[in-house]
Short mmCIF file of N, CA and C in Angstrom, two decimals:
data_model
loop_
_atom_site.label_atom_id
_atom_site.label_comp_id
_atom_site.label_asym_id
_atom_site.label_seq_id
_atom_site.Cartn_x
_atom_site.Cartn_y
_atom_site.Cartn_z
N UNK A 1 -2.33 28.46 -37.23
CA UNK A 1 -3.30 29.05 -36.33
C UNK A 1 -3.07 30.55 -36.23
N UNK A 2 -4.04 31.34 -35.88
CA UNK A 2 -3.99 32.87 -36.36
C UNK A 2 -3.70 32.99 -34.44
N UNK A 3 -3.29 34.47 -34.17
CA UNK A 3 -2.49 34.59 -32.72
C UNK A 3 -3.79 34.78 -32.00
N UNK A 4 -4.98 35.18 -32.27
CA UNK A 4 -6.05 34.89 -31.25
C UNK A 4 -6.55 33.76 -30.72
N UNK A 5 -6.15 32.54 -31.91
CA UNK A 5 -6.58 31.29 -31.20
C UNK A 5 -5.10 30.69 -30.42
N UNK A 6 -4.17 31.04 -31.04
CA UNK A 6 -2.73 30.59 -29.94
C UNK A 6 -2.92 31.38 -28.30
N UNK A 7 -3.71 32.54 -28.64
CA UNK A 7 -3.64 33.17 -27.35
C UNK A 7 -4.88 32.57 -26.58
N UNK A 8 -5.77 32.09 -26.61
CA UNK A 8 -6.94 31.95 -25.90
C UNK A 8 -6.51 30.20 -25.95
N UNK A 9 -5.68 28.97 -26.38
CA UNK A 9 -5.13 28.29 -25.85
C UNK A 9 -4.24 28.24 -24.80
N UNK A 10 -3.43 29.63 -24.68
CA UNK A 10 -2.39 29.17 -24.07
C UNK A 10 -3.38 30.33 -22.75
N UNK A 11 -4.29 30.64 -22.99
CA UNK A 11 -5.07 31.28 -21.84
C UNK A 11 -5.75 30.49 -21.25
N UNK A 12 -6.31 29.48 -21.70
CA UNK A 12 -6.67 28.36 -21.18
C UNK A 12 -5.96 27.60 -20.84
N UNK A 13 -4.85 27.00 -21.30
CA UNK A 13 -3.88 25.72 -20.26
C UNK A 13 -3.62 26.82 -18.86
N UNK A 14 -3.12 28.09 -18.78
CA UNK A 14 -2.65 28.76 -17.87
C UNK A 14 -3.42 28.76 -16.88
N UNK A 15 -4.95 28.90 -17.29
CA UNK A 15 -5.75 28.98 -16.03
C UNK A 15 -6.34 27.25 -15.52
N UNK A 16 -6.03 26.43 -16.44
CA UNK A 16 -6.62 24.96 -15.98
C UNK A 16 -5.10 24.57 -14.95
N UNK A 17 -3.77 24.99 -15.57
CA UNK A 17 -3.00 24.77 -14.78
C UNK A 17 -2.61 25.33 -13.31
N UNK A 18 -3.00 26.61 -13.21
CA UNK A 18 -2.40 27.60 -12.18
C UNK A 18 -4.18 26.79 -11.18
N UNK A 19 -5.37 26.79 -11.23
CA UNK A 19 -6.39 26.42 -10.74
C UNK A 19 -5.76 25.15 -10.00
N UNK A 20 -5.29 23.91 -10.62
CA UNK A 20 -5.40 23.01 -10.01
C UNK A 20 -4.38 23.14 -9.06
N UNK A 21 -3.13 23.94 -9.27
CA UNK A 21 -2.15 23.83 -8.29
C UNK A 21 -2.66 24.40 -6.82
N UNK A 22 -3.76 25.70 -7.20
CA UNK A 22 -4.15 26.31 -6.17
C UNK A 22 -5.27 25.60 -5.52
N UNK A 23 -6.01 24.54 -5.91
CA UNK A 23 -7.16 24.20 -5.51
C UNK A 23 -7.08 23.55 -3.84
N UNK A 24 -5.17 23.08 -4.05
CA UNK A 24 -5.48 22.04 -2.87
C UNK A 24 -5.05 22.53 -1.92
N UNK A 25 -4.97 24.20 -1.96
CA UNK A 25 -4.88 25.17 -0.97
C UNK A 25 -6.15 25.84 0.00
N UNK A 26 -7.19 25.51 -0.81
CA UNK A 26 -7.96 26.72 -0.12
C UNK A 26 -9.19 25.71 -0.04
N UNK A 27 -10.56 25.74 0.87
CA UNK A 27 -11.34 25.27 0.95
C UNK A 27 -12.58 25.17 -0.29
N UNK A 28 -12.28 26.45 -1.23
CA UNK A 28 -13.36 26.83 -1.75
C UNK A 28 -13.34 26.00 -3.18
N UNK A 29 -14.87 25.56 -3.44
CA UNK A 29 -15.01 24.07 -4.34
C UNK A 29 -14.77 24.91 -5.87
N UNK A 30 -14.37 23.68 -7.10
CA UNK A 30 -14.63 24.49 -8.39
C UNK A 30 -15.85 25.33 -8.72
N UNK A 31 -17.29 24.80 -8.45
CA UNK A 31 -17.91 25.55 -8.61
C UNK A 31 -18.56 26.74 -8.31
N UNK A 32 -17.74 27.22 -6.67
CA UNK A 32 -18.12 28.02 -6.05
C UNK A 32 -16.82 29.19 -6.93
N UNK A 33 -15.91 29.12 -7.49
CA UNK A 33 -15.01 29.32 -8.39
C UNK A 33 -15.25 29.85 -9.71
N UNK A 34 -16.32 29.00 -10.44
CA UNK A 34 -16.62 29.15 -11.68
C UNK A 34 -18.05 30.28 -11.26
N UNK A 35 -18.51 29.66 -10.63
CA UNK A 35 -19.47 31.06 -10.05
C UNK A 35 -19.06 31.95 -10.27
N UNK A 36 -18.45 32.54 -9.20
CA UNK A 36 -17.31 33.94 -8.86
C UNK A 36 -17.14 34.87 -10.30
N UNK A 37 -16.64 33.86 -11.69
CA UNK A 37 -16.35 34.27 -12.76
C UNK A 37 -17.37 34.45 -13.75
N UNK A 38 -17.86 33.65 -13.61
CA UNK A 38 -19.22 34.05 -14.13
C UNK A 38 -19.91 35.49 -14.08
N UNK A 39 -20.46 35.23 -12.27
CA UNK A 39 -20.81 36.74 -11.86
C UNK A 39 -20.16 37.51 -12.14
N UNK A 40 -18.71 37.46 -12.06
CA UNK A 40 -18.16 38.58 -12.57
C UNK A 40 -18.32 38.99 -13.98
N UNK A 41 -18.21 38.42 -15.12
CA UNK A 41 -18.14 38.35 -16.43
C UNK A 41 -19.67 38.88 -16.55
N UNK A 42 -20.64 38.61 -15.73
CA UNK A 42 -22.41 39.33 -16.04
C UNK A 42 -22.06 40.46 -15.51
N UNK A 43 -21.22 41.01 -14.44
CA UNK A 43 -21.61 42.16 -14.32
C UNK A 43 -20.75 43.15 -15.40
N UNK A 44 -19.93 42.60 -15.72
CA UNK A 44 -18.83 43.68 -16.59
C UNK A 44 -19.57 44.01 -17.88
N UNK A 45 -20.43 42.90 -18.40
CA UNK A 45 -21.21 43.18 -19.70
C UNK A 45 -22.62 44.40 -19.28
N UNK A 46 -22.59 43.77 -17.73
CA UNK A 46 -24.23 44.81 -17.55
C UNK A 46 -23.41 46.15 -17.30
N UNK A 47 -22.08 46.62 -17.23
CA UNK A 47 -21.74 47.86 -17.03
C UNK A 47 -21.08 48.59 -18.32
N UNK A 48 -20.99 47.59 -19.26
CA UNK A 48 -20.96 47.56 -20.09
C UNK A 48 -21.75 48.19 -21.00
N UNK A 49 -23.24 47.19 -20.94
CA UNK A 49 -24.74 47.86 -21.10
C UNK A 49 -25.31 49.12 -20.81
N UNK A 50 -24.87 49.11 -19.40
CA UNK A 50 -25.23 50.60 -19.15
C UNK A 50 -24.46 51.48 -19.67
N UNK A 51 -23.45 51.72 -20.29
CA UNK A 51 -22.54 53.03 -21.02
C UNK A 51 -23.38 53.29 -22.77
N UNK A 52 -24.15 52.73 -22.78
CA UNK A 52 -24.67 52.57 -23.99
C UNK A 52 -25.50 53.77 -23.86
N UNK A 53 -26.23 54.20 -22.94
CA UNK A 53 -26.98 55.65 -23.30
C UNK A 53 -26.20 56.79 -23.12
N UNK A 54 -25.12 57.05 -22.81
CA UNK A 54 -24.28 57.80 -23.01
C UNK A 54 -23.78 58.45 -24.84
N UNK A 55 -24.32 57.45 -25.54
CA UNK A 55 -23.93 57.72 -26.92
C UNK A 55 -24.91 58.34 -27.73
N UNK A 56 -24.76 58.47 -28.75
CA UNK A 56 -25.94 59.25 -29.45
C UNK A 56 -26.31 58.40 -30.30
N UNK A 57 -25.54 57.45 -30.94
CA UNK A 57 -26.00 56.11 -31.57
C UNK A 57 -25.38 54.74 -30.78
N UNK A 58 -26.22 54.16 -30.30
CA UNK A 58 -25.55 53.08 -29.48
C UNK A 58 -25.46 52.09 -29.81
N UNK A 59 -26.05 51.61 -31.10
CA UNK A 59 -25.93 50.58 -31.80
C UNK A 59 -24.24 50.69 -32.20
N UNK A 60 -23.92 51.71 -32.30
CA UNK A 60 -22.60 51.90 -33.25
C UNK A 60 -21.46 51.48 -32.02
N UNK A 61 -21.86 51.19 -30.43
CA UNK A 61 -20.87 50.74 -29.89
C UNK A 61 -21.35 49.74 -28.63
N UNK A 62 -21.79 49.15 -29.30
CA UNK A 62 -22.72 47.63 -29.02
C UNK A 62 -20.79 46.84 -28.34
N UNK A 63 -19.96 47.07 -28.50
CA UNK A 63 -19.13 46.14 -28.37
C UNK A 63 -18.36 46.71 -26.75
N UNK A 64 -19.29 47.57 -26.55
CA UNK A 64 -18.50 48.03 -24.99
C UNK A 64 -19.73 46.83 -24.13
N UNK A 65 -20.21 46.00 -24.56
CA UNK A 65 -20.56 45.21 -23.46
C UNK A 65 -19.99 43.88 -23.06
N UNK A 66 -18.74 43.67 -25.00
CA UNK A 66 -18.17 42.64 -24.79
C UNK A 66 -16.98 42.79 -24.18
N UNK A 67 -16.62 44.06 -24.05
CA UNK A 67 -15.38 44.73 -23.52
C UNK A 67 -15.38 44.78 -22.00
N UNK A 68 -16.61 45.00 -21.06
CA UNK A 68 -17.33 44.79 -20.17
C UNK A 68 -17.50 43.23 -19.63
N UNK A 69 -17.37 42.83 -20.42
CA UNK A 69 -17.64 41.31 -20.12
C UNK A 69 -16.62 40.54 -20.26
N UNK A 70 -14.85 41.06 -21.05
CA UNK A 70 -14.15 40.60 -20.85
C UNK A 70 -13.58 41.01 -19.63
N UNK A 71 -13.60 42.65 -19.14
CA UNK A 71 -12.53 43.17 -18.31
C UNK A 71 -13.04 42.62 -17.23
N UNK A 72 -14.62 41.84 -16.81
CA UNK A 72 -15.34 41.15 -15.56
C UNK A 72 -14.85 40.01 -15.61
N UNK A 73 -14.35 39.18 -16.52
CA UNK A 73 -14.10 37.64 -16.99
C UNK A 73 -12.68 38.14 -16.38
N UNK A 74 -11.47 38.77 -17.08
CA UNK A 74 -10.34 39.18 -16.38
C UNK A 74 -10.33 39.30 -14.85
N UNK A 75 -11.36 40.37 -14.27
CA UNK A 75 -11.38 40.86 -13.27
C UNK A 75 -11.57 39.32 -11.78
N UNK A 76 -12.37 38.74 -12.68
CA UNK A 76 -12.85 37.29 -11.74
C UNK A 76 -11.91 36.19 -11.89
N UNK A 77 -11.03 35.64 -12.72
CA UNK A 77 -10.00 35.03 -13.01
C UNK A 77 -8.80 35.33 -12.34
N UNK A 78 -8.80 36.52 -12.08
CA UNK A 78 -7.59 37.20 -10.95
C UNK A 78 -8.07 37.17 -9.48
N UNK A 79 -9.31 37.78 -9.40
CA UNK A 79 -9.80 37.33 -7.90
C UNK A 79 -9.57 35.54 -7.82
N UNK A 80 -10.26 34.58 -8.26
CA UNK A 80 -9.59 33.51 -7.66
C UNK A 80 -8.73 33.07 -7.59
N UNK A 81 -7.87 33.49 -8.82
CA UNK A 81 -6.37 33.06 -8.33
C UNK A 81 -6.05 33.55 -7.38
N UNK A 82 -5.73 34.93 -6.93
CA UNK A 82 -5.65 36.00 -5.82
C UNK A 82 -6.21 34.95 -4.60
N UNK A 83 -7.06 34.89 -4.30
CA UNK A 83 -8.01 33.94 -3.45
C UNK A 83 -7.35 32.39 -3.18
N UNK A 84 -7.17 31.82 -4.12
CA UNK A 84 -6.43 30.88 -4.00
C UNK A 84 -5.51 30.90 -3.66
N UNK A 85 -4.09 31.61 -3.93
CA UNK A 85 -3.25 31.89 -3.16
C UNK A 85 -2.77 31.82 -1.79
N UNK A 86 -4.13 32.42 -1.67
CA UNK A 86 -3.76 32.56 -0.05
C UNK A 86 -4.07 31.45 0.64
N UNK A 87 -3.14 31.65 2.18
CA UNK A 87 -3.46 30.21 2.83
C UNK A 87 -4.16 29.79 3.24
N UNK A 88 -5.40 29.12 3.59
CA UNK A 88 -6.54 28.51 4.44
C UNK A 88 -6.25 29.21 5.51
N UNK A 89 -7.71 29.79 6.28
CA UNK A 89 -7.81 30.06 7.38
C UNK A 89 -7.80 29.13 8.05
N UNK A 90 -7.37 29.22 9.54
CA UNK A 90 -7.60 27.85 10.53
C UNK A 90 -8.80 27.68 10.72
N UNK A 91 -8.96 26.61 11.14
CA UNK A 91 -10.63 26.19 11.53
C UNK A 91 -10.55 25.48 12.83
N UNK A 92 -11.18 25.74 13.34
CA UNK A 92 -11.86 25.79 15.17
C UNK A 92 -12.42 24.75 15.35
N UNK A 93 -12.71 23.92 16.13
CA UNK A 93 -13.53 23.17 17.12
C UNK A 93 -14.65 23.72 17.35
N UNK A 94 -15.53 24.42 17.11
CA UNK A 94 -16.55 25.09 17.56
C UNK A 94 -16.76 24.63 18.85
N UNK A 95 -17.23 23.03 19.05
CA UNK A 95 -17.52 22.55 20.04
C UNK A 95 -17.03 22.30 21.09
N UNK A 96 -15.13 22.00 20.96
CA UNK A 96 -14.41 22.13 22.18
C UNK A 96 -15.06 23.84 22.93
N UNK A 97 -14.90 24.73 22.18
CA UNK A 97 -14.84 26.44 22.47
C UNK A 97 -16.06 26.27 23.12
N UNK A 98 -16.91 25.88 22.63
CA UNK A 98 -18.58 25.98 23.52
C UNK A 98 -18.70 25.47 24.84
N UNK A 99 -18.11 23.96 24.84
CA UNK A 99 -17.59 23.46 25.90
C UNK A 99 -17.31 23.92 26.88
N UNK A 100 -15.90 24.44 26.54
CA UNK A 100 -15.35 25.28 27.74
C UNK A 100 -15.71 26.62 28.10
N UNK A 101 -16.24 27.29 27.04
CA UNK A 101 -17.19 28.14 27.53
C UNK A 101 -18.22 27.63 28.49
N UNK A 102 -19.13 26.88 28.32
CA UNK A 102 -19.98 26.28 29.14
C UNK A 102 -19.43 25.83 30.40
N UNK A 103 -18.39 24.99 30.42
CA UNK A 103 -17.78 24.87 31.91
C UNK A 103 -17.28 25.97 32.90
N UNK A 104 -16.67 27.04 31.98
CA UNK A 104 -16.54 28.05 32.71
C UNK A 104 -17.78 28.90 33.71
N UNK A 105 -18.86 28.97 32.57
CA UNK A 105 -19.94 29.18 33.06
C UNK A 105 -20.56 28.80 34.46
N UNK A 106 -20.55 27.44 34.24
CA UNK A 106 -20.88 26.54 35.48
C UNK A 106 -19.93 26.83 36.63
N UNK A 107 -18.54 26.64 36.39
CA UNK A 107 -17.75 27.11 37.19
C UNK A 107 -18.13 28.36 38.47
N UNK A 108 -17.95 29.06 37.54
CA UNK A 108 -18.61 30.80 37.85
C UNK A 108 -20.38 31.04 38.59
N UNK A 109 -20.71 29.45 38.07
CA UNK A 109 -22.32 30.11 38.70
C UNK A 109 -22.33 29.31 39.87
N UNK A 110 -21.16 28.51 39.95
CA UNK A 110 -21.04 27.50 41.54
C UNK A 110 -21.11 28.63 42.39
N UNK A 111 -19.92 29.44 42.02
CA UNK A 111 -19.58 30.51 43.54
C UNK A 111 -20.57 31.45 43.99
N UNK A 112 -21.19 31.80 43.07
CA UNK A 112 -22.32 32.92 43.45
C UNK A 112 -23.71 32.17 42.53
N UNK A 113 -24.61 32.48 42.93
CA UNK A 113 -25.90 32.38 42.67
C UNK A 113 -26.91 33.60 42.94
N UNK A 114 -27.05 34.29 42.19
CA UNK A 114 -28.08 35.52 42.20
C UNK A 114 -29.91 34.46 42.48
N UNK A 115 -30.28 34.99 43.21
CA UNK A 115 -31.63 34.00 43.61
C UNK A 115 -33.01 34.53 42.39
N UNK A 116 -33.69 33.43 42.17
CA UNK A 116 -34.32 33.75 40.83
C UNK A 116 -35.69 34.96 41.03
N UNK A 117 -35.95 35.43 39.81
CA UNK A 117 -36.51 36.72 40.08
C UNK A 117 -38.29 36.29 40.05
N UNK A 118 -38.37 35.22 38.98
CA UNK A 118 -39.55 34.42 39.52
C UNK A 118 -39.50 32.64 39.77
N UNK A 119 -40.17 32.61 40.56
CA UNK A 119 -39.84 30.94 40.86
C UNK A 119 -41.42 30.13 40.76
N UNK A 120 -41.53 29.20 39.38
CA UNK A 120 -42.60 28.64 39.67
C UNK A 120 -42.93 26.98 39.86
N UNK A 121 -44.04 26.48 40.44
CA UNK A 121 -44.16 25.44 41.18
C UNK A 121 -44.75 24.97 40.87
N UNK A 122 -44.61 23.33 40.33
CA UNK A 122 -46.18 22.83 39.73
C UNK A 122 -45.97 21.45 40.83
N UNK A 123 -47.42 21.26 41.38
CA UNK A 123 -47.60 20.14 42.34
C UNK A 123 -48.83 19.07 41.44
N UNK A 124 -48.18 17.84 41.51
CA UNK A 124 -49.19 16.84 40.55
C UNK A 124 -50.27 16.05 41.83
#
């Protein structure tokens, strides 16, 4: 095997391996993941693209979009690992918090009552 295909194997077990260890860390799904890299990898080629009128023949460096599209593919492969890494944020009760917000409320509107500014009356 020639060292570009040993390298883009062993670039691949690295990221199927280091992914799954991190997955059962963080909330965020594979595909919200493979997204991420994706987008990234389109934008590195479209900035890529754009350096092309900068040249005077741009056909002659057509390959700064694959260069662009690797350093975005790099760039997004490190953000989720990076991302993964880290620990889950805590997650809340929303509804206990509303709750007791709300009771407090009530609490607070026992003692005082401001009298209403319009009051209307329907008689059947």
């Amino acid at each position: 095997m020639t060292p570009q295909k040993w390298t883009s194997v062993l670039l691949a077990a690295l990221i199927l391996v280091t992914s799954q260890a991190s997955y059962s860390q963080t909330n965020r799904t594979v595909k919200r993941n493979v997204a991420t890299v994706l987008f990234a990898s389109l934008g590195g080629a479209i900035l890529g693209l754009s350096t092309l009128s900068f040249y005077g023949e741009p056909e002659e460096h057509t390959n700064n979009i694959t260069l662009g599209a690797l350093v975005g593919f790099v760039g997004g492969v490190g953000y989720v690992l990076y991302d993964s890494s880290q620990p889950a944020p805590p997650t809340y009760e929303y509804s206990q918090i509303f709750d007791q917000d709300l009771k407090s409320r009530r609490a607070s509107a026992s003692h005082a009552k401001a009298p209403p500014i319009i009051q209307l009356t329907y008689n059947f």
